[in-house]
mmCIF file of C-alpha atoms and ligand atoms in Angstrom:
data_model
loop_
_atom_site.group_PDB
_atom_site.id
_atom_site.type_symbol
_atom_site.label_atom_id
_atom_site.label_comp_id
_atom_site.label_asym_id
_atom_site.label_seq_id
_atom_site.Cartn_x
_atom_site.Cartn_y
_atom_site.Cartn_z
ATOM 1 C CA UNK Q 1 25.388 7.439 3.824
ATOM 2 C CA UNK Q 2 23.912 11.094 3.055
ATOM 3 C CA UNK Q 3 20.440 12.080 3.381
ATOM 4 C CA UNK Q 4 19.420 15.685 2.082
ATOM 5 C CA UNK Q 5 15.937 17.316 2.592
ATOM 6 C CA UNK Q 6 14.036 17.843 -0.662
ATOM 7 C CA UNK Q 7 11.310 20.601 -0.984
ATOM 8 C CA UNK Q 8 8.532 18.948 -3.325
ATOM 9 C CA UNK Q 9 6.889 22.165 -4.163
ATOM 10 C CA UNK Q 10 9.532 24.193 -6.300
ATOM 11 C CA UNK Q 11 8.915 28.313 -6.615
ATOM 12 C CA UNK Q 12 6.630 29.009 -9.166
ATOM 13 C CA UNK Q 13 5.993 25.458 -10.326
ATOM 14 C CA UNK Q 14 3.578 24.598 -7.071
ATOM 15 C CA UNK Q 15 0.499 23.244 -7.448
ATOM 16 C CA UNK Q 16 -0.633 22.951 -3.529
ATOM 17 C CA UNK Q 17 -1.755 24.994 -1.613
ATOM 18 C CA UNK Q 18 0.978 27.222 0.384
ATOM 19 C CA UNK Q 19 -0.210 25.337 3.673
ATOM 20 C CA UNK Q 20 0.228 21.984 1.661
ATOM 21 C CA UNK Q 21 3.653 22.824 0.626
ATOM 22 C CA UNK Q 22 4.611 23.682 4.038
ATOM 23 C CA UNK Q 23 3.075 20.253 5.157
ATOM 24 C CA UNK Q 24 5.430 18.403 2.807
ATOM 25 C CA UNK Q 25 8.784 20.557 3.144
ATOM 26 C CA UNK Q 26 11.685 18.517 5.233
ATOM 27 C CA UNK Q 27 9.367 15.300 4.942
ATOM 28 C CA UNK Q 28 10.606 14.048 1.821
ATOM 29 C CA UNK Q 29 14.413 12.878 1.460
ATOM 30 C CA UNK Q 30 16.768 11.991 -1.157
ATOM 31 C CA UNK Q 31 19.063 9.269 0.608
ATOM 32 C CA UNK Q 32 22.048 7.260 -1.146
ATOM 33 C CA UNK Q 33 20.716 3.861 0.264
ATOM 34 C CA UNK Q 34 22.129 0.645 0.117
ATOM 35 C CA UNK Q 35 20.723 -3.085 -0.336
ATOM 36 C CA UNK Q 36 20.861 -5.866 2.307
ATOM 37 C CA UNK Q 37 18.837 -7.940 0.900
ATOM 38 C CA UNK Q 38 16.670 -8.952 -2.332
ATOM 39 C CA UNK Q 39 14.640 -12.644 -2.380
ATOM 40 C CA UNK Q 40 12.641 -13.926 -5.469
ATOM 41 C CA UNK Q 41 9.579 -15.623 -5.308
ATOM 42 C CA UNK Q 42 7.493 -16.907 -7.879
ATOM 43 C CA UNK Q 43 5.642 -15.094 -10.629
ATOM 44 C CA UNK Q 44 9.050 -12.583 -11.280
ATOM 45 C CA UNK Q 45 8.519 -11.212 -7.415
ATOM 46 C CA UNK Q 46 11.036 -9.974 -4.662
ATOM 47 C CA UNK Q 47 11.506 -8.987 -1.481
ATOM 48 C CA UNK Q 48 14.018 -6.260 -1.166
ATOM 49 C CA UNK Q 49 15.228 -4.409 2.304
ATOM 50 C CA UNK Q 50 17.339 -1.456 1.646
ATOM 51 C CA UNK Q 51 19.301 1.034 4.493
ATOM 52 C CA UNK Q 52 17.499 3.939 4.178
ATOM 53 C CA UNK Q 53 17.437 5.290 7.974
ATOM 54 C CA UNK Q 54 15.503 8.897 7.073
ATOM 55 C CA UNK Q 55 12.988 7.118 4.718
ATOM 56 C CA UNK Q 56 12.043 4.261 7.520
ATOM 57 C CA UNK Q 57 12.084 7.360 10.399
ATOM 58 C CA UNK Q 58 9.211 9.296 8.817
ATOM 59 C CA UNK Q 59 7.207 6.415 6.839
ATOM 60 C CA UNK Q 60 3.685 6.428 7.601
ATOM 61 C CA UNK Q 61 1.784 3.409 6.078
ATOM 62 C CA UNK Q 62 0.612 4.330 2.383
ATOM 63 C CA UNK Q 63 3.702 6.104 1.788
ATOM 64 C CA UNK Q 64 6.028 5.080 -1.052
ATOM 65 C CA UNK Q 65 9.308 5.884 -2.234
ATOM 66 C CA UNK Q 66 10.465 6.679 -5.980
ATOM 67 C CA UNK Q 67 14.098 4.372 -6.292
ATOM 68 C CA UNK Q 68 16.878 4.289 -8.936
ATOM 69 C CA UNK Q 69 16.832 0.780 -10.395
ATOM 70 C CA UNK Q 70 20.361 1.634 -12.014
ATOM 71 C CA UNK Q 71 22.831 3.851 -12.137
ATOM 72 C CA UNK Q 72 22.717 3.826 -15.604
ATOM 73 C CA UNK Q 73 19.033 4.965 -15.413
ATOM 74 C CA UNK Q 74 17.527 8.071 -14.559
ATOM 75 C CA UNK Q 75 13.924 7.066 -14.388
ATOM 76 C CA UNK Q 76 13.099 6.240 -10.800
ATOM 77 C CA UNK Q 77 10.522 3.878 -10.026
ATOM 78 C CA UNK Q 78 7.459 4.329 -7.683
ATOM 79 C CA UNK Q 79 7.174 1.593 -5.031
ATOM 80 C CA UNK Q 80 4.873 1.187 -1.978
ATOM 81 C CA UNK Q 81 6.531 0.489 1.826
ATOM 82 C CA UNK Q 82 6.163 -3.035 2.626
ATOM 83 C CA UNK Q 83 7.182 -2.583 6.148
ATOM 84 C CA UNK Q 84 9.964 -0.087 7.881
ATOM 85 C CA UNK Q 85 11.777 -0.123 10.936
ATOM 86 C CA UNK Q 86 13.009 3.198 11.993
ATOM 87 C CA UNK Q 87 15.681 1.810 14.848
ATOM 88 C CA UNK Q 88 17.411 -0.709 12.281
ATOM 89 C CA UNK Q 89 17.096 2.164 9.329
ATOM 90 C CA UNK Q 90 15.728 -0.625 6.941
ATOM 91 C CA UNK Q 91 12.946 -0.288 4.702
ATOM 92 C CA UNK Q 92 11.046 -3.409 2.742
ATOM 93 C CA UNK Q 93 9.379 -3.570 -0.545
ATOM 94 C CA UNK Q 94 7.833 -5.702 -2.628
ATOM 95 C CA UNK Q 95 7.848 -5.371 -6.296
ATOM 96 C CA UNK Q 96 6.997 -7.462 -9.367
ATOM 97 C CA UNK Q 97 8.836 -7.072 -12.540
ATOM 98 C CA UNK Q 98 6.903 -5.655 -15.674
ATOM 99 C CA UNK Q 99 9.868 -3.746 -17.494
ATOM 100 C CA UNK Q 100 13.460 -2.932 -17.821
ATOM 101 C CA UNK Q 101 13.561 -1.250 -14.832
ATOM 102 C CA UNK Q 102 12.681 -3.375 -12.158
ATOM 103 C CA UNK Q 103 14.165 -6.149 -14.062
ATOM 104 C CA UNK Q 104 17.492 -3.554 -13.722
ATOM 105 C CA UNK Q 105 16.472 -3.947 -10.110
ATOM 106 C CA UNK Q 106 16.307 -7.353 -9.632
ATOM 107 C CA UNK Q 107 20.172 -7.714 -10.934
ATOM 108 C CA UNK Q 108 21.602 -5.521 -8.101
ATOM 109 C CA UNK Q 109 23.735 -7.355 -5.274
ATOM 110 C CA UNK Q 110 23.448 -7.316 -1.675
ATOM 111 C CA UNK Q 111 25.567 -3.962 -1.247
ATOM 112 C CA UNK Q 112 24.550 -2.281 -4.226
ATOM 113 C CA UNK Q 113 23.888 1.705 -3.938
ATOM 114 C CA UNK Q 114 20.099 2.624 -4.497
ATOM 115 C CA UNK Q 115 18.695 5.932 -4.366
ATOM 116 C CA UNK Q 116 16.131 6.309 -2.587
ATOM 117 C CA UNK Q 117 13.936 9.331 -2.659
ATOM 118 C CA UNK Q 118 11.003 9.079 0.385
ATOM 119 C CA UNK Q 119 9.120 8.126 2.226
ATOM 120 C CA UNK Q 120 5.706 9.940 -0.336
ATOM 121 C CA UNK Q 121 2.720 10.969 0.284
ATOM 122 C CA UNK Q 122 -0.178 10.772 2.415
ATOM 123 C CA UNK Q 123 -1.242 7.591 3.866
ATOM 124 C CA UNK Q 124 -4.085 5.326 5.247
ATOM 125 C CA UNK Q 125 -5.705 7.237 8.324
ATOM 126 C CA UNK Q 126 -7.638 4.966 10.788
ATOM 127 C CA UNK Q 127 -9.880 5.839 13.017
ATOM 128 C CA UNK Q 128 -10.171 4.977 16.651
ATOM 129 C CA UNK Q 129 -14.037 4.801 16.338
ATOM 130 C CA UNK Q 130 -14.050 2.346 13.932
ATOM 131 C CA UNK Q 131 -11.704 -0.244 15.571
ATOM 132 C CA UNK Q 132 -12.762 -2.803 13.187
ATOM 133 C CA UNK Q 133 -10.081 -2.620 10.466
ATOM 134 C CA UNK Q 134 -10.531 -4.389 7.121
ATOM 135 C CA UNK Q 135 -8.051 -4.021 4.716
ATOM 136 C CA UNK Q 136 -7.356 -5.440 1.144
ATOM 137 C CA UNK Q 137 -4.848 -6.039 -0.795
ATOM 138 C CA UNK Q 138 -4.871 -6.846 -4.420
ATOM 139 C CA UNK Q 139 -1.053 -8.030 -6.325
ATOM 140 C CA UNK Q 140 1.299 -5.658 -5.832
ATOM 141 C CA UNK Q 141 -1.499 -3.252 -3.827
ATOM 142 C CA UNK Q 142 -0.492 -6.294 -0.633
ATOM 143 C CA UNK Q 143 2.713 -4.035 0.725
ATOM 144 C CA UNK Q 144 0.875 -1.026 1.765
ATOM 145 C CA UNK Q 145 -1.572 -3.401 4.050
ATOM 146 C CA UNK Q 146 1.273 -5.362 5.374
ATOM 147 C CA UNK Q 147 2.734 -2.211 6.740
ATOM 148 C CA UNK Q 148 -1.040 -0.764 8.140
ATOM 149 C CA UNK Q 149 -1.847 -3.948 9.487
ATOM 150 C CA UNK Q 150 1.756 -3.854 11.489
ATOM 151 C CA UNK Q 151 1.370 -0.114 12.564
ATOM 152 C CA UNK Q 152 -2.278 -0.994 14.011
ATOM 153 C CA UNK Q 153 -0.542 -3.725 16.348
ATOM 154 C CA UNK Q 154 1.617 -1.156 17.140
ATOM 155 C CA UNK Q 155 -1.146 0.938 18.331
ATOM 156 C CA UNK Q 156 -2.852 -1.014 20.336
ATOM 157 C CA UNK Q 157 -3.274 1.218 23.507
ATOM 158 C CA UNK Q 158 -5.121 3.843 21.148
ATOM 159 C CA UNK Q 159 -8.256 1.128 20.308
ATOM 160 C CA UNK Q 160 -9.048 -2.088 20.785
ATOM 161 C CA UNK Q 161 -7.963 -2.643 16.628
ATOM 162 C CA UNK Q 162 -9.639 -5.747 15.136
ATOM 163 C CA UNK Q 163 -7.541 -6.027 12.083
ATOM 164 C CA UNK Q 164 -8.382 -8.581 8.831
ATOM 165 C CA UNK Q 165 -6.389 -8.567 6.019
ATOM 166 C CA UNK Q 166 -7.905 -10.224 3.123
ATOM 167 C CA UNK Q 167 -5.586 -10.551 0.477
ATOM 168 C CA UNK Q 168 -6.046 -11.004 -3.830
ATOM 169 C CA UNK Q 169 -3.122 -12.535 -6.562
ATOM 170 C CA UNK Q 170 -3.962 -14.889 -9.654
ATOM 171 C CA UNK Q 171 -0.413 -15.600 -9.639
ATOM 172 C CA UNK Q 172 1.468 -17.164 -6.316
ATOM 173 C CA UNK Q 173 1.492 -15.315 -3.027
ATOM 174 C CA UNK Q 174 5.136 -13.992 -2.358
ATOM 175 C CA UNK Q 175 5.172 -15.915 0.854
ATOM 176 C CA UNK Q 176 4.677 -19.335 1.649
ATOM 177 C CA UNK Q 177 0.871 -19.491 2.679
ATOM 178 C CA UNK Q 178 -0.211 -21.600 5.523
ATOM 179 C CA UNK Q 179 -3.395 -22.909 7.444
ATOM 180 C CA UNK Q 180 -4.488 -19.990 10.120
ATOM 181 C CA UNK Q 181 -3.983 -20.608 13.803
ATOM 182 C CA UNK Q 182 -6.756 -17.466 13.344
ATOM 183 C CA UNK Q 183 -10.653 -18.501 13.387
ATOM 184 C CA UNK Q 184 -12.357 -15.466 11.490
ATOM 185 C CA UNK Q 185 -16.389 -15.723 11.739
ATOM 186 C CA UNK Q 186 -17.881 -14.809 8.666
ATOM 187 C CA UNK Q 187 -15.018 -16.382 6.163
ATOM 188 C CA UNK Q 188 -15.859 -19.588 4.252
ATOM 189 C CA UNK Q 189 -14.635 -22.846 6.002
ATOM 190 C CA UNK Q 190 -12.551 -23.966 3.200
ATOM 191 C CA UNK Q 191 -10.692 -20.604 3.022
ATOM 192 C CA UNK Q 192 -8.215 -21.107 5.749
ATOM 193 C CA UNK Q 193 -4.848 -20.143 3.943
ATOM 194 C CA UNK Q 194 -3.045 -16.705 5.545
ATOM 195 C CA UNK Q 195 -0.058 -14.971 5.322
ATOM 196 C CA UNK Q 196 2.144 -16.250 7.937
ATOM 197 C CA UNK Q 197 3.882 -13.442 9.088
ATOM 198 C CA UNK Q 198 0.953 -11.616 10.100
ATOM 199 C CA UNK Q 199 -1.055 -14.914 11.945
ATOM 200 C CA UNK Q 200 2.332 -14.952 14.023
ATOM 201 C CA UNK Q 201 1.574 -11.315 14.873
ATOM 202 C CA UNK Q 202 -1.970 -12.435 16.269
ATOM 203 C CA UNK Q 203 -3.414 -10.461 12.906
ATOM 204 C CA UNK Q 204 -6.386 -12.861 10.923
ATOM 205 C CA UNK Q 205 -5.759 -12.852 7.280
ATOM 206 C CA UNK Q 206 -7.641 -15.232 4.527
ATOM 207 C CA UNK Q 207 -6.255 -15.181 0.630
ATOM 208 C CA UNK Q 208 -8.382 -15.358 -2.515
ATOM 209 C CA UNK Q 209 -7.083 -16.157 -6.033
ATOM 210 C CA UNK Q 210 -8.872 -17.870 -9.167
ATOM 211 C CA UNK Q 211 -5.497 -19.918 -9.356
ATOM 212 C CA UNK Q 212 -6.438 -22.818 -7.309
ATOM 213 C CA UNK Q 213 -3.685 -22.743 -4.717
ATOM 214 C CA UNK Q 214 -4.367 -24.635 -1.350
ATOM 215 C CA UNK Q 215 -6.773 -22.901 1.309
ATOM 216 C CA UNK Q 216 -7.298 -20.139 -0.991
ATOM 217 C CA UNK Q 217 -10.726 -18.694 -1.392
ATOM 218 C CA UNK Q 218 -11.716 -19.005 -4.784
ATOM 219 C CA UNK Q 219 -12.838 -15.865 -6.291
ATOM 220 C CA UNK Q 220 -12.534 -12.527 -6.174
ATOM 221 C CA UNK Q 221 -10.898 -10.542 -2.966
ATOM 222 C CA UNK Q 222 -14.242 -8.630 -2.727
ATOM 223 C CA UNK Q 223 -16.631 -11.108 -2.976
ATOM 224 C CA UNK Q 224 -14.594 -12.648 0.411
ATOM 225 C CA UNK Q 225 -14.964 -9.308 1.591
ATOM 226 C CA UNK Q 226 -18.664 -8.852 0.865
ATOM 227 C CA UNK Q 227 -19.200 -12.016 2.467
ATOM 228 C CA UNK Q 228 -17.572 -11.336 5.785
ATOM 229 C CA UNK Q 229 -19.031 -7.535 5.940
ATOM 230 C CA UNK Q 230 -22.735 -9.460 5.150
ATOM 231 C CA UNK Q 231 -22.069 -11.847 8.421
ATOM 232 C CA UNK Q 232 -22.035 -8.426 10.829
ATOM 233 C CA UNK Q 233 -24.763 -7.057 12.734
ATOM 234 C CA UNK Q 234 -25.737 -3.305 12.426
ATOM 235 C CA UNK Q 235 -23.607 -2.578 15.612
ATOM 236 C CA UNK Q 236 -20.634 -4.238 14.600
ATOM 237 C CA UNK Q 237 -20.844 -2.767 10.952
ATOM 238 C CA UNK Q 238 -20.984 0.746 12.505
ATOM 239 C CA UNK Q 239 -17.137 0.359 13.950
ATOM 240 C CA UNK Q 240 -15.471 -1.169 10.432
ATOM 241 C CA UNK Q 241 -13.542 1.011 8.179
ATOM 242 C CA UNK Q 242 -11.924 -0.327 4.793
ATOM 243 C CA UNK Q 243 -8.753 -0.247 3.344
ATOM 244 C CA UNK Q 244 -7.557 -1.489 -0.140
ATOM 245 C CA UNK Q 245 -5.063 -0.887 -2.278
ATOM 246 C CA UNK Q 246 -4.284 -2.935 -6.148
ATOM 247 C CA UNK Q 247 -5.473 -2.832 -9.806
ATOM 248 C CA UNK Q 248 -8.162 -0.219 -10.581
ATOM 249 C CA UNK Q 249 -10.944 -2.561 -11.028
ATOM 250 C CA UNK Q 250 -10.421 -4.130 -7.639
ATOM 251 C CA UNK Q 251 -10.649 -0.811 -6.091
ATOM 252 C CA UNK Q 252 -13.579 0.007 -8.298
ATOM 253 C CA UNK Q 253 -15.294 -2.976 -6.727
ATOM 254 C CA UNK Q 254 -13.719 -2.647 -2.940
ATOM 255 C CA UNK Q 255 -15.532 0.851 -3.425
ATOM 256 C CA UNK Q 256 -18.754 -0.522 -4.484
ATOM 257 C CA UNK Q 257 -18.857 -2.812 -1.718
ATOM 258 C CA UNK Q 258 -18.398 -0.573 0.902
ATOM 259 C CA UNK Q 259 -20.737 2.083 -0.295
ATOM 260 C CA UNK Q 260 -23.404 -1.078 0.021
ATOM 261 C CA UNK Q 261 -22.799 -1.452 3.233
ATOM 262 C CA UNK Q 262 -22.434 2.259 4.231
ATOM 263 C CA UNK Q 263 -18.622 1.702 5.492
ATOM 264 C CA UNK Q 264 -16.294 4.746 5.193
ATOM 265 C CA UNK Q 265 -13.017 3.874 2.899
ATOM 266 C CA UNK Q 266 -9.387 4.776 1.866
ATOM 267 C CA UNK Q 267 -8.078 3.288 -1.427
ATOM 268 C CA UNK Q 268 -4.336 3.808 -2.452
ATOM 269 C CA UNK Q 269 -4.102 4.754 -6.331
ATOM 270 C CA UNK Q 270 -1.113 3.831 -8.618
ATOM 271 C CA UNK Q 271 -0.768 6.255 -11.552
ATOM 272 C CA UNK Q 272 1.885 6.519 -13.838
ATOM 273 C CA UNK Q 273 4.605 8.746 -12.519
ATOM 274 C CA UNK Q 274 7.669 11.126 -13.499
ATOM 275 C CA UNK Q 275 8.527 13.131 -10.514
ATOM 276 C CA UNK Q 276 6.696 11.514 -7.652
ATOM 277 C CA UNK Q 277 7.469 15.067 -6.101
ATOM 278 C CA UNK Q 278 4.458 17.352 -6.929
ATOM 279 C CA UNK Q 279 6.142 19.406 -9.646
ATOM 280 C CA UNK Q 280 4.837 17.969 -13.079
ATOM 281 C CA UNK Q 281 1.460 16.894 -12.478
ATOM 282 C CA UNK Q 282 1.685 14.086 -14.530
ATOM 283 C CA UNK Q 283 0.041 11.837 -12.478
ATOM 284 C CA UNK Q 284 -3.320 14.372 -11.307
ATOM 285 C CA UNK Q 285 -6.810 12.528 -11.265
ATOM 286 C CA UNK Q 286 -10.186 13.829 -11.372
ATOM 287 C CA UNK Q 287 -11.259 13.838 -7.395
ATOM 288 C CA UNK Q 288 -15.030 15.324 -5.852
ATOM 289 C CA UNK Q 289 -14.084 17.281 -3.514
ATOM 290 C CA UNK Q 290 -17.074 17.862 -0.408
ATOM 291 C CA UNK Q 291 -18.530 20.344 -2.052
ATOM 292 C CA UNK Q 292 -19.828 18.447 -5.213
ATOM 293 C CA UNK Q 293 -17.013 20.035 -7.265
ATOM 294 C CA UNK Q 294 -14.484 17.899 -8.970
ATOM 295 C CA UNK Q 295 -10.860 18.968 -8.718
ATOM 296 C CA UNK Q 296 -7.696 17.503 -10.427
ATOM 297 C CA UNK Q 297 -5.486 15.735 -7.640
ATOM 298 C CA UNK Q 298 -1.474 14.667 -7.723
ATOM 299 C CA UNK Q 299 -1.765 11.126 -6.525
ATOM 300 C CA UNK Q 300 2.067 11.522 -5.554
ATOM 301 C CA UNK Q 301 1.669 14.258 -3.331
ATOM 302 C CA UNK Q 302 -2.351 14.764 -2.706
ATOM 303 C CA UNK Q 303 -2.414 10.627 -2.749
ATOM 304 C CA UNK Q 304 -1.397 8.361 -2.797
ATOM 305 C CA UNK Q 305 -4.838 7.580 -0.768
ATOM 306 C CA UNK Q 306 -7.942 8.835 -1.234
ATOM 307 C CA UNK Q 307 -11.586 8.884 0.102
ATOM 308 C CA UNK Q 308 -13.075 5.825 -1.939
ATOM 309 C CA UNK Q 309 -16.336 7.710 -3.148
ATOM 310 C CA UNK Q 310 -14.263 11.168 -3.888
ATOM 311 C CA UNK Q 311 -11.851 9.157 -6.671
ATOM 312 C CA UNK Q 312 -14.648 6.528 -7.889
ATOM 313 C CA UNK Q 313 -18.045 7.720 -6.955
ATOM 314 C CA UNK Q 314 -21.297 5.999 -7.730
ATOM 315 C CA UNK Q 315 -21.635 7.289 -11.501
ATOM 316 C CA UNK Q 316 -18.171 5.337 -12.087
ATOM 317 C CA UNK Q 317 -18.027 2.750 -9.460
ATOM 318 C CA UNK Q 318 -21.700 1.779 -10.090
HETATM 319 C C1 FAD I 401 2.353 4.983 -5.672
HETATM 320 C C2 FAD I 401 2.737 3.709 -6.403
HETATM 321 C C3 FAD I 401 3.100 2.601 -5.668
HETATM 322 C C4 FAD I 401 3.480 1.422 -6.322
HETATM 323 N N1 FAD I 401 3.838 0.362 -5.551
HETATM 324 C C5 FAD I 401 4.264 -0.754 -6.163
HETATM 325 C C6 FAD I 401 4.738 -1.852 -5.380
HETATM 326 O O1 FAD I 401 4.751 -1.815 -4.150
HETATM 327 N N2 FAD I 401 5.183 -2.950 -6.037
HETATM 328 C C7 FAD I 401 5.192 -3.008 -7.421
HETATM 329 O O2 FAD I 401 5.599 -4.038 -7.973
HETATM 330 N N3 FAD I 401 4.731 -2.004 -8.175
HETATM 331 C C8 FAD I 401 4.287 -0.878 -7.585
HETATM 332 N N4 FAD I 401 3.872 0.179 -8.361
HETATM 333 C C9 FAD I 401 3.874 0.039 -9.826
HETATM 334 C C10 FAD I 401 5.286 0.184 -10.325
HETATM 335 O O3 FAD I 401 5.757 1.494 -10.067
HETATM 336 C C11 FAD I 401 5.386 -0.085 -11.834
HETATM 337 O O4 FAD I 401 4.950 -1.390 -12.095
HETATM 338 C C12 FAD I 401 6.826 0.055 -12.249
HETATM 339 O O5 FAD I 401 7.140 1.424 -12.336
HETATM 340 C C13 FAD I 401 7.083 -0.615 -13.550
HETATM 341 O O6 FAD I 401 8.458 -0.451 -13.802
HETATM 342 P P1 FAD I 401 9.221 -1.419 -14.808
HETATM 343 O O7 FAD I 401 10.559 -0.874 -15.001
HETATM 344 O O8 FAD I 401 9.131 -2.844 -14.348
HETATM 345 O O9 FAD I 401 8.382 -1.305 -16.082
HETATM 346 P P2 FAD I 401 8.334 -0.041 -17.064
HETATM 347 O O10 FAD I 401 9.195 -0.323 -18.237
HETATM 348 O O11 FAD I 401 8.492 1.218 -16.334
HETATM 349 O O12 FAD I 401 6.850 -0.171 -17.476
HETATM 350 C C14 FAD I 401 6.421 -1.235 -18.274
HETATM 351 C C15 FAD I 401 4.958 -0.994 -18.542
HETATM 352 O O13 FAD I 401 4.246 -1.082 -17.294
HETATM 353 C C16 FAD I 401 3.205 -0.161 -17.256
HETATM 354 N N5 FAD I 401 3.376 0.702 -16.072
HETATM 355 C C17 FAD I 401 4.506 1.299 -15.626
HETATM 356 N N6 FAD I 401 4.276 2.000 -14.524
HETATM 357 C C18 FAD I 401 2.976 1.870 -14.237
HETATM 358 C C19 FAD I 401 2.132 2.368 -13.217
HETATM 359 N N7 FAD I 401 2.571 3.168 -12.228
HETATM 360 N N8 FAD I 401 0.822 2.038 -13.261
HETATM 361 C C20 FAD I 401 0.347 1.244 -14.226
HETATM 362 N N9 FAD I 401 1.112 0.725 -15.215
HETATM 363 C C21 FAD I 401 2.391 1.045 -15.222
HETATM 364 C C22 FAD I 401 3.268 0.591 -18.551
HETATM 365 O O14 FAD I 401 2.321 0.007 -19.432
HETATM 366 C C23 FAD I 401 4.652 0.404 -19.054
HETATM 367 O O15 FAD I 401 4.716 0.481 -20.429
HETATM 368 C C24 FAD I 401 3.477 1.357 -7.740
HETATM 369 C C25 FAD I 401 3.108 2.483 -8.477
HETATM 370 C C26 FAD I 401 2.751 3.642 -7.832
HETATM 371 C C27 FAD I 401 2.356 4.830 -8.622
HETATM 372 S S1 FES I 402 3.327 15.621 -9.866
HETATM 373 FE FE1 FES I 402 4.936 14.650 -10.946
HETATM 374 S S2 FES I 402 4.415 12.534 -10.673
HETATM 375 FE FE2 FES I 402 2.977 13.540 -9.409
#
C-alpha cells in the first residue's frame, strides 16, 4: 500500500489564493487502495468500504474522494465519504450507478485495487452556538450527513449537539428502514421510519419519499423540514443550523426554507468534474462573495460546501 502527497495547486496553473494553496498542500493523497467490501441494494445502489488509511486519517465530513472505477479507465469518479475510520484505515461510500463507470465499479471483487485520490475539499463546519443540528440529505446527497451526523456524536464534549437527520429518495433507501426508538416533536405521527444505524447511535432521523414505502413521510424532504423548523419557538430557532446536501432543486428549496426562517446554512454542491484537484476549473460556479460581488468558485477545491445564500441567493432560490 503507497500513499504519496499531491499538491492540488500546480505552478502557474493556480487559481487560489497562495494562502489557499498552502491550506491544501500535503492534505490531498493519491493512495493505491484496496476493496473489502461492496453490497447492493435496491435501485442499482452499493455500499463499498475500501483500505485507504491516509484518506480516512484526514477526512473531515463533506470531503470526497475522486476513485478509479477501472484500470482500464482513466476518468476518476467523484464520490462523497459515507463514513471513515482512521484506526481501521477504511473508508465507506455510497454510490448509485448512472454510467459506465460506476457500473465498472460495481464489477470489482472484494480485493480489487482502487485508486483513491482524497480525502477533497472543504467540509460542513458546525457551530457550537447553534447546537441544534439539522441536516438533509437528498439520494445520493445522504453520505455526506451520515458522516456529519457521526462526527457530531463524536463531539459531544464541545456542545450539547441535538442532531436530526431528515432524509429524501423516490427510489428505496439503501438500508433497511425501521420504526424509531427516537420521539422527534415537531415530525408528523405517521412518519416514524429512520435509518437504523443512526437511531442505534441515539441520533433521531425521519425519511420522506413520494414512493409510498412504510413510515415514510410523504412528500418532499423540505416540506418535513419546514414543518419541524415551524414547531420551534424563537429561542430554540436561534441555536439550529442546516445542513443539506442532493439534487440542485432540493438544495434550491433547503435554501429557501432556511432563509424563511432566518437559519444560517451549508449546502454541498455536485458539479461535473475532471480533475477534482483545482487545476482545470471545470467545475467553478458563480458564488456572492460578502461584499455583494460575485466570484467564480472550484466546487472541488473552494467546495464542495458552500454558504447556502452565497451559491443560491434570493434572486435564484426565490
Ligand atoms: C463532490 C461530488 C460528490 C459526489 N458524491 C456522490 C456520492 O456520494 N454517490 C454517488 O452516487 N454520486 C456522487 N456524485 C455524483 C457522481 O460523481 C456521478 O453520478 C458519477 O460520476 C457518474 O458516473 P458514472 O460512471 O455512473 O456515469 P457517467 O458515465 O460518468 O455519467 C453518466 C451521466 O451522468 C451525468 N453526470 C455525471 N457526473 C455528474 C455529476 N457530477 N453531476 C451531475 N450529473 C453527472 C451526466 O449526464 C453523464 O452523462 C458526486 C459528485 C460530486 C461532484
Ligand atoms: S478544478 Fe478541475 S474539477 Fe475542479
Amino acid at each position: 500500500m503507497t500513499a504519496t502527497p499531491c499538491t492540488i495547486d500546480a505552478p502557474g496553473r493556480s487559481k487560489g489564493t497562495p494562502l489557499e494553496q498552502r491550506a491544501h498542500r500535503d492534505t490531498i493523497f493519491v493512495e493505491d487502495g484496496r476493496l473489502l467490501a461492496q453490497q447492493e441494494y435496491p435501485g442499482r445502489q452499493f455500499v463499498i468500504r475500501i483500505h485507504a488509511p491516509k484518506c480516512a486519517a484526514a477526512a473531515q465530513p463533506g470531503s470526497f474522494v475522486h476513485l478509479t472505477c477501472d484500470p482500464e479507465r482513466p476518468m476518476r469518479r467523484p464520490l462523497s465519504l459515507m463514513r471513515v475510520d482512521p484506526r481501521a484505515g477504511w473508508i465507506d461510500i455510497l454510490y448509485k450507478i448512472v454510467g459506465p463507470g460506476l457500473e465498472a465499479l460495481s464489477q470489482q471483487p472484494v480485493g480489487a485495487a482502487i485508486s483513491v485520490l482524497g480525502p477533497i475539499g472543504n467540509g460542513f463546519v458546525a457551530h457550537t452556538a447553534r447546537p441544534r443540528t439539522l441536516l438533509i440529505g437528498g439520494g445520493v446527497g445522504i453520505p455526506p450527513m451520515v458522516f456529519l451526523a457521526e462526527s457530531l456524536k463524536q463531539r459531544r464534549s464541545e456542545a450539547p449537539w441535538q442532531t436530526l437527520v431528515l432524509m429524501g429518495s423516490e427510489i428505496e433507501f439503501p438500508f433497511r428502514a425501521r420504526p424509531s426508538q427516537i420521539v422527534v416533536p415537531g415530525i408528523p405521527g405517521a412518519a416514524i421510519a429512520c435509518m437504523p444505524l443512526l437511531d442505534d447511535w441515539g441520533i433521531a432521523s425521519r425519511l420522506a419519499s413520494f414512493g409510498g414505502f412504510p413510515g415514510c413521510f410523504h412528500g418532499y424532504v423540505t416540506d418535513l423540514a419546514a414543518g419541524w423548523l415551524a414547531s420551534l419557538d424563537a429561542q430554540v430557532l436561534a441555536e439550529v443550523e442546516m445542513f443539506a446536501c442532493g439534487p440542485t432543486p432540493m438544495l434550491q428549496a433547503v435554501a429557501r426554507v432556511a432563509r424563511r426562517f432566518d437559519v444560517p446554512c451549508q449546502v454541498s454542491l455536485e458539479e461535473f468534474m475532471a480533475c477534482a484537484v483545482g487545476g482545470c476549473a471545470g467545475c467553478a460556479v458563480p458564488v456572492v462573495q460578502p461584499n455583494g460581488s460575485l466570484a467564480m468558485k472550484r466546487v472541488c477545491v473552494d467546495g464542495p460546501v458552500f454558504d447556502a445564500n452565497a451559491v443560491y441567493p434570493p434572486k435564484v432560490a426565490g
